[in-house]
Amino acid sequence: MQLDLTDKERAWRDEVGAFLRQSLPSDWRGEDAYETDESYEFTRDFAKKLGQKNWLSLAWPEEHRKEATKTKTEQALFQSEIAYNRAPTMNFQVGSGTTGPALMVYGTDEQRDLWLEDIRLGEVGFCNGLTEPDAGSDLAALQFSAVDDGDEIVLNGEKIFNTRAHRLEYITVAARSNPEATKHRGISAVLCPLDHPRVKVVKKMTFGGQNLSWVYFDDARVPMRNRIGTKDQAWYEALSVDVYTMPGAGASGSQRTFDDFVKYCHETKVGSQRLIDDERVKLMLAEFAIELEVQHQLYWRTVWARAQREGGTDIINEKIGGGLHQASTSVLSLWSKEWGPRFAHAAVRLLGPFGQLVHGEEWAPMFGEMERELRQSHGNHAHGTPELLKGVMAIRGLGMPR
Amino acid sequence: MDFSLTEEQDMLKRAARDLLSTHCNTGLVREMEEAGRYAQPLWSQLADLGWLGVGIPEEGGGAGGTVFDQMLVAEEMGRALAPIPYASSSVIAATALAGTGDAAVMKDWLTPIATGARIGTLAVAEPESHWDLDTVSLAATKDGDGYTLSGVKLFVLDGVFADDIIVVARDGAGDDGLVLGIVAPDASGVQVSRMLTIAGDGQAAIRFEGAALPAGRVLARGKVVRTAVEEALNRGRLILAAHMLGAADVAMQMSVDYAQDRVQFGRPIGSFQAIQHKLATMMKELESARALLYTAAWRHALGTGDDVQVAMAKAWMNDTSERTLWEAHQIHAGVAYMMEFDLQLFTRRCKSWELLLGDTHDQRRKVGDHIAATAAAV
């Protein structure tokens, strides 16, 4: 058993953290990183800096990153530092974590030559085109079509909820290439440039202030070489690839929000005392601090479990004292879906009338951060609503009948 | 990082589960509760196997090992609701005695507890002091080389079974005024009475009315009392949390089984989303509790942990235990409301463990005070 970081791992975390803090402006808060042309310019350059350090490909095999693969723990520390410092990432998690690995496993040499190096260096940004109006949690119900025509593939349909598509170069769409096959067996993954003349990107804003685009394809033709993997088999290939990808960031982003709020409570007086000296504030902070620690501990267990799995060792439940159900990743993601909204609401409640003030308002506490968190926390449906996850946990994890 | 148990830890845990599932069923739990006794044959069996000395230093007659090992065993005892004075004697009393660092105390008093030959318990809480040494007020009045004791101790774990009562008293203000003594339950001026609790266990109220504490029974004085008792209480919190973890896990498993078997409206109730969501939440909270507790105990064993981590683990387990047991009853509904159904055995004991040595509010306050006293991280 070894439940803490080694000195070497701490040193790596500190190296990443120091680089991020030194490369980001001292008052960096992470908002608007994709919004204005000026802020996006900075974001682009920043991704390239990460690429130059070879930090976008930490999980890739040595053959493709030209350096030894970092350990899962090191990858997790990198992700955690990125999230804690709110560094802009230009969606590199998709390029280096989804499209890149899919190309490495299922792509051709020609495809790898075309795209991998640019992904590794942070030169191009990718998003995934998955959700459609009638295919959300039930993704396999998708209708978007890909029809082969000679050396080309013709794409038709719409993809929605595409993160930052208006700023990126490529979208990887999941498309129905065989309408005759059963639901999961007729899907292909196809790369399409977002500046394609027959592709229209409509930028929309979320309630949380982030951009999500709707992308429309109208007989958009791409070369055959843009299909990743076997025709009709994407559900089992590109869409299910889970090697060479970094773990998520766990609760580091939540920890940062919490720390910012604690700082505010230390610095702010209401009546005759600081907020932090108010018993009800202390108890509220304690409750959320405990739950954050829970998430950190669960996170490191899932990171470790994944390293074991990739190393070829199956986790035997009993080995860690009955813990780590198959669904442990669901447990962690359920936490992230429920903790953020609860914390945001509780914090805003404590701020009283100041809680409603938005970024840009002179009197807004924490530059409107908690107000923004409150709005953004409504986006906890992504990758499945809490209720959907609970159903998965009960059925797959606990064997409940459907 | 490596989250797997070592070979030895894994064997210890499995052996404990095997032995307890064979020798401690709910029939025994009910029988002991009705008789107001603890399971003496089971206790002797554990003593013979050397488990009672796990986590106790060798110079005190123990087997070495750490609180992490104790926690693994305690989780299994929680699963079985083992009616034995493990937390009170083998962990809390033993840790307090070991904490004095006194060779004579180790030899004379700790060794018989480490082997299970005698039952010890630590008396800290009072009517106006809940395991908080600052407010302990039981009076130790100078009398020759020793003291006489006057006052009341409450919630003394397994106090009705104890051969040795380790008592925290004071002869003056602050930590310098703390006195740790050991008294016999049948000594003159000591009156032990069973407290009537939801768990139907052996907690005692102990009245001291001019009871003698001769010099030979004074274990420690001053700051070392605080260190020894705080460590004993912290270990006790981890162990009670482990009891709750084991017991709540069984309550969840009972609920899972019941939801698969019980048919209403032509379908197993486990097919209803309302039931599935309750079970998923139980699983989430128990997995969380285990992750937090194991890490807290592991760090505590290494000496790299702190009070706050223990408080977090106890607070979260308290909450989880409360909600898990409640939801288990909601899923079982009428059947579990009847005394002949076993779930209530778990519910009642978990409620006591939750409230002992630091309830949720108390433990959260500790965490909150720490946040307030520490400079912000950003």
XYZ file of N, CA, C and O in Angstrom, chain A residues 1-6 9 73 84 256 258-264 266 274 276-277 279 282-283 285-287 289-291 293-294 297-298 300-301 304-305 308 316 318-325 327-328 331 334-335 338 342 386-391 393-395 397-402, chain B residues 1-7 9-10 13-14 17 68 75 252 255-257 259-260 267-268 270-272 275-281 283-285 287-292 294-295 298-299 302 304 309 311-313 315-316 319 323 361 363-365 367-369 371-378:
560
model
N 0.816 -1.217 0.000
C 0.000 0.000 0.000
C 0.844 1.259 0.000
O 1.837 1.331 0.709
N 0.455 2.198 -0.794
C 1.152 3.488 -0.827
C 0.120 4.481 -1.326
O -0.159 4.548 -2.510
N -0.447 5.243 -0.407
C -1.579 6.091 -0.786
C -1.193 7.545 -0.992
O -2.048 8.380 -1.238
N 0.080 7.839 -0.871
C 0.507 9.222 -1.092
C 1.450 9.312 -2.291
O 1.988 8.314 -2.741
N 1.650 10.537 -2.764
C 2.552 10.744 -3.894
C 4.000 10.524 -3.469
O 4.363 10.777 -2.325
N 4.800 10.063 -4.408
C 6.242 9.952 -4.138
C 6.876 11.336 -4.325
O 6.256 12.247 -4.892
N 6.891 12.292 -7.924
C 5.585 12.734 -8.417
C 5.275 14.155 -7.938
O 4.743 14.975 -8.695
N -0.278 8.278 -12.836
C -0.290 9.260 -11.748
C 0.230 10.608 -12.243
O -0.342 11.653 -11.946
N -6.836 23.069 -11.887
C -6.751 23.951 -10.725
C -6.381 25.371 -11.150
O -6.898 26.346 -10.617
N -10.439 24.340 -6.637
C -10.046 25.717 -6.874
C -11.193 26.673 -6.532
O -11.002 27.706 -5.874
N -13.593 26.129 -4.480
C -13.718 26.099 -3.018
C -12.645 26.992 -2.381
O -12.942 27.811 -1.508
N -11.408 26.839 -2.820
C -10.310 27.633 -2.244
C -10.534 29.134 -2.458
O -10.253 29.953 -1.586
N -11.018 29.484 -3.637
C -11.302 30.901 -3.909
C -12.365 31.422 -2.935
O -12.268 32.534 -2.425
N -13.362 30.586 -2.700
C -14.440 31.020 -1.810
C -13.937 31.140 -0.368
O -14.284 32.087 0.343
N -13.109 30.188 0.046
C -12.544 30.245 1.404
C -11.733 31.531 1.567
O -11.825 32.227 2.574
N -10.965 31.858 0.528
C -10.157 33.077 0.578
C -11.069 34.299 0.760
O -10.804 35.176 1.587
N -12.141 34.299 0.002
C -13.083 35.404 0.107
C -13.648 35.491 1.536
O -13.775 36.578 2.097
N -12.225 34.582 4.234
C -11.183 35.087 5.125
C -11.071 36.612 5.030
O -10.727 37.281 5.993
N -15.533 38.607 10.369
C -15.237 38.054 9.056
C -16.184 36.874 8.811
O -16.590 36.189 9.747
N -15.502 34.043 7.715
C -14.880 32.788 8.140
C -15.052 32.551 9.639
O -14.928 31.424 10.111
N -15.325 33.603 10.399
C -15.510 33.429 11.838
C -16.957 33.138 12.229
O -17.261 32.917 13.398
N -19.961 30.834 12.657
C -20.076 29.382 12.863
C -20.784 28.675 11.704
O -20.380 27.595 11.290
N -18.434 28.294 8.850
C -17.433 27.260 9.118
C -17.996 25.861 8.915
O -17.358 25.001 8.327
N -19.213 25.650 9.416
C -19.825 24.325 9.280
C -20.128 23.993 7.825
O -19.941 22.878 7.363
N -18.509 25.223 5.215
C -17.238 24.948 4.535
C -16.723 23.560 4.899
O -16.187 22.836 4.052
N -16.891 23.198 6.162
C -16.413 21.883 6.601
C -17.116 20.776 5.827
O -16.491 19.829 5.350
N -18.422 20.920 5.688
C -19.188 19.898 4.978
C -18.647 19.710 3.557
O -18.419 18.588 3.104
N -15.685 20.698 2.404
C -14.275 20.290 2.413
C -14.171 18.769 2.563
O -13.342 18.121 1.921
N -15.015 18.215 3.413
C -15.009 16.761 3.613
C -15.377 16.060 2.301
O -14.735 15.097 1.885
N -16.368 16.594 1.644
C -16.807 15.965 0.394
C -15.777 16.113 -0.720
O -15.680 15.251 -1.600
N -12.539 16.095 -0.135
C -11.521 15.101 0.205
C -11.991 13.703 -0.239
O -11.193 12.913 -0.750
N -13.267 13.434 -0.057
C -13.835 12.171 -0.547
C -13.532 12.016 -2.038
O -13.051 10.978 -2.503
N -9.895 11.315 -2.836
C -9.513 9.934 -2.535
C -10.093 8.958 -3.553
O -9.407 8.022 -3.990
N -11.342 9.158 -3.944
C -11.933 8.291 -4.970
C -11.183 8.440 -6.286
O -10.947 7.470 -7.002
N -8.017 9.227 -6.875
C -6.728 8.529 -6.948
C -6.917 7.034 -7.011
O -6.114 6.319 -7.621
N -8.000 6.529 -6.444
C -8.292 5.104 -6.584
C -8.616 4.755 -8.025
O -8.177 3.729 -8.531
N -5.418 4.836 -10.100
C -4.622 3.645 -9.826
C -5.241 2.422 -10.502
O -4.554 1.622 -11.144
N -6.564 2.299 -10.383
C -7.239 1.137 -10.972
C -7.012 1.112 -12.477
O -6.809 0.057 -13.074
N -3.583 -0.069 -13.303
C -3.498 -1.521 -13.138
C -4.088 -2.225 -14.350
O -3.535 -3.181 -14.857
N -9.051 -6.928 -8.357
C -9.935 -7.822 -7.613
C -10.536 -6.982 -6.495
O -9.826 -6.396 -5.688
N -11.865 -7.486 -3.680
C -11.482 -7.753 -2.298
C -10.118 -7.195 -1.954
O -9.827 -6.904 -0.812
N -9.285 -7.084 -2.959
C -7.905 -6.645 -2.725
C -7.833 -5.275 -2.075
O -6.891 -4.953 -1.381
N -8.795 -4.448 -2.373
C -8.754 -3.169 -1.690
C -9.932 -3.063 -0.742
O -10.532 -2.032 -0.548
N -10.215 -4.191 -0.158
C -11.174 -4.184 0.935
C -12.590 -3.969 0.473
O -13.340 -3.238 1.100
N -12.957 -4.604 -0.626
C -14.353 -4.529 -1.036
C -14.656 -3.303 -1.863
O -15.746 -3.155 -2.379
N -13.678 -2.428 -2.005
C -13.938 -1.185 -2.719
C -13.882 -1.363 -4.224
O -13.674 -2.462 -4.729
N -14.025 -0.283 -4.918
C -13.934 -0.240 -6.362
C -14.838 -1.224 -7.083
O -14.407 -2.210 -7.639
N -16.082 -0.934 -7.058
C -17.014 -1.654 -7.898
C -16.660 -1.323 -9.338
O -15.961 -0.383 -9.607
N -18.402 0.086 -11.135
C -18.997 1.388 -11.408
C -18.314 2.519 -10.653
O -18.876 3.589 -10.516
N -17.083 2.303 -10.177
C -16.470 3.347 -9.344
C -16.273 4.661 -10.100
O -16.322 5.738 -9.529
N -19.334 6.476 -9.721
C -19.445 7.084 -8.393
C -18.776 8.443 -8.406
O -19.331 9.442 -7.946
N -20.727 10.891 -10.538
C -21.946 11.308 -9.836
C -21.597 12.408 -8.824
O -22.309 13.410 -8.697
N -20.482 12.231 -8.142
C -20.029 13.266 -7.206
C -19.885 14.614 -7.908
O -20.357 15.645 -7.413
N -23.099 16.343 -8.679
C -23.946 16.789 -7.577
C -23.256 17.805 -6.674
O -23.901 18.668 -6.082
N -24.486 21.890 -5.680
C -24.800 22.106 -4.266
C -23.901 23.181 -3.661
O -24.350 24.045 -2.903
N -27.396 12.974 -13.582
C -27.187 12.195 -12.351
C -28.129 10.999 -12.264
O -27.728 9.911 -11.849
N -29.374 11.178 -12.686
C -30.345 10.089 -12.595
C -29.978 8.943 -13.528
O -30.125 7.779 -13.186
N -29.483 9.311 -14.713
C -29.061 8.266 -15.643
C -27.917 7.456 -15.031
O -27.898 6.227 -15.069
N -26.960 8.176 -14.451
C -25.814 7.508 -13.828
C -26.245 6.589 -12.693
O -25.730 5.482 -12.551
N -27.183 7.059 -11.901
C -27.649 6.233 -10.784
C -28.272 4.944 -11.307
O -28.090 3.876 -10.728
N -28.995 5.047 -12.406
C -29.578 3.849 -13.005
C -28.497 2.881 -13.457
O -28.578 1.675 -13.217
N -25.476 2.679 -12.281
C -24.828 2.116 -11.097
C -25.666 0.997 -10.479
O -25.142 -0.030 -10.055
N -26.963 1.219 -10.418
C -27.832 0.220 -9.790
C -27.904 -1.045 -10.639
O -27.858 -2.154 -10.114
N -27.979 -0.868 -11.963
C -28.153 -2.038 -12.832
C -26.822 -2.759 -13.043
O -26.708 -3.961 -12.839
N -23.772 -2.010 -11.491
C -22.952 -2.166 -10.296
C -23.584 -3.053 -9.245
O -22.886 -3.769 -8.539
N -24.911 -2.991 -9.125
C -25.562 -3.723 -8.038
C -26.505 -4.822 -8.528
O -27.160 -5.480 -7.724
N -26.568 -4.999 -9.838
C -27.340 -6.115 -10.371
C -28.848 -5.979 -10.277
O -29.578 -6.974 -10.221
N -29.343 -4.740 -10.258
C -30.799 -4.571 -10.228
C -31.387 -4.969 -11.578
O -30.753 -4.775 -12.613
N -32.608 -5.512 -11.550
C -33.252 -5.851 -12.835
C -33.596 -4.582 -13.607
O -33.850 -3.540 -12.999
N -33.578 -4.673 -14.926
C -33.927 -3.512 -15.753
C -35.402 -3.202 -15.680
O -36.206 -4.085 -15.495
N 1.453 5.025 -6.702
C 0.441 4.712 -5.707
C 0.054 3.246 -5.799
O 0.163 2.631 -6.845
N -0.407 2.727 -4.700
C -0.827 1.333 -4.684
C -1.933 1.188 -3.641
O -1.693 1.318 -2.445
N -3.133 0.961 -4.124
C -4.272 0.897 -3.213
C -4.600 -0.525 -2.778
O -5.579 -0.751 -2.086
N -3.788 -1.494 -3.206
C -4.132 -2.866 -2.825
C -3.617 -3.158 -1.422
O -2.586 -2.637 -1.001
N -4.347 -4.013 -0.730
C -3.903 -4.431 0.594
C -2.671 -5.309 0.436
O -2.524 -6.007 -0.565
N -1.792 -5.282 1.422
C -0.659 -6.206 1.389
C -1.192 -7.616 1.613
O -2.322 -7.810 2.078
N -0.338 -8.579 1.318
C -0.717 -9.988 1.509
C -1.210 -10.222 2.940
O -2.243 -10.834 3.173
N -2.324 -8.006 5.185
C -3.576 -7.300 5.479
C -4.766 -8.042 4.882
O -5.814 -8.195 5.518
N -4.586 -8.494 3.658
C -5.646 -9.202 2.966
C -6.003 -10.486 3.721
O -7.184 -10.804 3.910
N -7.882 -9.695 7.007
C -9.268 -9.308 6.778
C -10.137 -10.522 6.415
O -11.228 -10.708 6.944
N -9.611 -11.342 5.527
C -10.360 -12.535 5.124
C -10.570 -13.477 6.298
O -11.664 -14.026 6.483
N -13.203 -12.175 8.524
C -14.550 -12.359 7.976
C -14.991 -13.818 8.114
O -16.117 -14.101 8.520
N -4.203 0.757 11.141
C -4.786 0.329 9.867
C -5.223 -1.130 9.965
O -6.303 -1.509 9.525
N -13.728 -3.418 10.767
C -14.748 -3.389 9.718
C -15.495 -4.729 9.693
O -16.725 -4.771 9.568
N -26.671 -2.360 3.164
C -26.853 -2.139 1.733
C -27.062 -3.470 1.015
O -27.953 -3.594 0.169
N -30.405 -4.741 1.420
C -31.355 -3.981 0.597
C -31.288 -4.420 -0.855
O -32.313 -4.519 -1.533
N -30.069 -4.659 -1.351
C -29.890 -5.129 -2.729
C -30.604 -6.467 -2.909
O -31.373 -6.661 -3.860
N -30.377 -7.373 -1.979
C -31.009 -8.695 -2.079
C -32.535 -8.576 -2.028
O -33.250 -9.211 -2.795
N -34.388 -5.999 -2.778
C -34.939 -5.336 -3.970
C -34.999 -6.285 -5.154
O -35.844 -6.143 -6.036
N -34.094 -7.269 -5.183
C -34.128 -8.242 -6.279
C -35.233 -9.283 -6.068
O -35.810 -9.771 -7.025
N -43.538 -6.866 -10.516
C -42.112 -6.709 -10.867
C -41.288 -6.655 -9.594
O -41.766 -6.207 -8.554
N -40.017 -7.095 -9.683
C -39.157 -6.913 -8.511
C -39.027 -5.408 -8.234
O -38.911 -4.622 -9.187
N -36.685 -3.755 -7.301
C -35.389 -3.238 -7.773
C -35.434 -2.739 -9.202
O -34.498 -2.104 -9.676
N -36.530 -3.030 -9.923
C -36.630 -2.511 -11.288
C -37.200 -1.094 -11.295
O -37.213 -0.434 -12.331
N -37.674 -0.631 -10.140
C -38.205 0.741 -10.075
C -37.068 1.738 -9.902
O -36.186 1.542 -9.064
N -36.203 3.050 -6.423
C -35.404 2.146 -5.586
C -33.962 2.107 -6.103
O -33.007 2.155 -5.313
N -33.799 2.054 -7.410
C -32.445 2.018 -7.985
C -31.640 3.242 -7.565
O -30.456 3.145 -7.252
N -32.294 4.398 -7.562
C -31.567 5.619 -7.223
C -31.147 5.628 -5.755
O -30.071 6.097 -5.409
N -31.990 5.096 -4.909
C -31.601 4.991 -3.490
C -30.378 4.086 -3.345
O -29.429 4.410 -2.627
N -30.410 2.946 -4.029
C -29.302 1.995 -3.912
C -28.008 2.573 -4.482
O -26.930 2.390 -3.916
N -28.131 3.288 -5.607
C -26.937 3.883 -6.206
C -26.333 4.919 -5.261
O -25.106 5.020 -5.130
N -27.187 5.667 -4.592
C -26.696 6.668 -3.651
C -25.999 6.001 -2.463
O -24.947 6.452 -2.004
N -24.473 3.189 -2.538
C -23.191 2.691 -3.033
C -22.176 3.831 -3.138
O -21.027 3.696 -2.718
N -22.637 4.944 -3.672
C -21.757 6.099 -3.802
C -21.224 6.510 -2.434
O -20.025 6.735 -2.252
N -22.103 6.588 -1.475
C -21.684 7.110 -0.176
C -20.787 6.122 0.567
O -19.833 6.520 1.236
N -18.808 3.768 -0.850
C -17.504 3.773 -1.519
C -16.689 4.979 -1.078
O -15.482 4.905 -0.872
N -17.375 6.100 -0.948
C -16.716 7.336 -0.533
C -16.195 7.200 0.884
O -15.073 7.615 1.201
N -17.013 6.629 1.742
C -16.622 6.474 3.136
C -15.397 5.579 3.249
O -14.465 5.851 4.008
N -15.411 4.513 2.458
C -14.282 3.592 2.522
C -13.007 4.282 2.044
O -11.954 4.171 2.673
N -13.096 5.012 0.955
C -11.911 5.690 0.413
C -11.342 6.658 1.455
O -10.128 6.727 1.672
N -12.223 7.404 2.091
C -11.773 8.407 3.058
C -11.191 7.740 4.306
O -10.129 8.120 4.809
N -10.025 4.594 4.766
C -8.788 3.830 4.561
C -7.584 4.779 4.483
O -6.532 4.512 5.048
N -7.746 5.862 3.769
C -6.615 6.782 3.633
C -6.306 7.445 4.978
O -5.140 7.580 5.367
N -4.606 4.878 7.094
C -3.270 4.577 6.569
C -2.283 5.690 6.958
O -1.189 5.433 7.421
N -2.724 6.917 6.785
C -1.844 8.038 7.138
C -1.645 8.106 8.648
O -0.546 8.404 9.127
N 0.964 5.761 9.664
C 2.319 6.207 9.303
C 2.766 7.411 10.127
O 3.926 7.802 10.097
N 1.635 10.371 9.443
C 1.599 11.552 8.574
C 0.205 12.178 8.544
O -0.016 13.154 7.847
N -8.039 14.944 9.373
C -8.380 13.822 8.490
C -9.236 12.791 9.220
O -10.140 12.202 8.632
N -11.235 13.504 11.713
C -12.551 14.138 11.874
C -13.358 14.044 10.578
O -14.570 13.801 10.598
N -12.679 14.237 9.434
C -13.375 14.128 8.147
C -13.925 12.715 7.955
O -15.076 12.534 7.545
N -13.091 11.729 8.257
C -13.517 10.343 8.051
C -14.691 9.992 8.964
O -15.659 9.354 8.542
N -16.831 12.131 10.435
C -18.011 12.925 10.077
C -18.712 12.314 8.861
O -19.937 12.153 8.849
N -17.941 11.995 7.829
C -18.557 11.467 6.608
C -19.180 10.105 6.870
O -20.276 9.803 6.394
N -22.493 10.506 8.678
C -23.551 10.901 7.747
C -24.002 9.733 6.896
O -25.197 9.508 6.693
N -27.697 7.897 6.697
C -28.520 7.862 5.482
C -28.689 6.440 4.951
O -29.774 6.063 4.486
N -21.774 16.974 13.817
C -21.597 18.401 14.019
C -20.262 18.698 14.672
O -19.545 19.609 14.278
N -17.552 16.875 14.727
C -16.410 16.601 13.854
C -16.309 17.650 12.745
O -15.216 18.060 12.365
N -17.455 18.099 12.254
C -17.418 19.148 11.226
C -16.874 20.443 11.805
O -16.170 21.189 11.132
N -17.215 20.702 13.057
C -16.721 21.925 13.674
C -15.196 21.906 13.712
O -14.540 22.909 13.483
N -13.224 20.437 11.603
C -12.747 20.717 10.248
C -12.905 22.204 9.934
O -11.996 22.847 9.400
N -14.040 22.757 10.313
C -14.310 24.170 10.055
C -13.336 25.084 10.790
O -12.847 26.072 10.233
N -13.047 24.749 12.027
C -12.080 25.550 12.795
C -10.709 25.522 12.121
O -9.997 26.520 12.082
N -10.145 25.131 8.882
C -10.199 25.969 7.669
C -10.078 27.443 8.051
O -9.376 28.223 7.402
N -10.740 27.813 9.139
C -10.718 29.212 9.572
C -9.327 29.617 10.074
O -8.917 30.763 9.955
N -8.604 28.648 10.625
C -7.308 28.964 11.223
C -6.156 28.878 10.220
O -5.036 29.247 10.523
N -6.444 28.371 9.020
C -5.384 28.168 8.024
C -5.498 29.232 6.941
O -6.598 29.519 6.469
N -4.357 29.763 6.532
C -4.381 30.765 5.472
C -4.948 30.147 4.204
O -4.740 28.968 3.932
N -5.708 30.923 3.434
C -6.318 30.406 2.214
C -5.242 29.908 1.253
O -4.135 30.444 1.208
N -5.581 28.863 0.477
C -4.606 28.199 -0.390
C -4.274 29.009 -1.638
O -3.234 28.808 -2.245
N -5.185 29.891 -2.027
C -4.935 30.630 -3.279
C -4.673 32.109 -3.020
O -4.998 32.621 -1.961
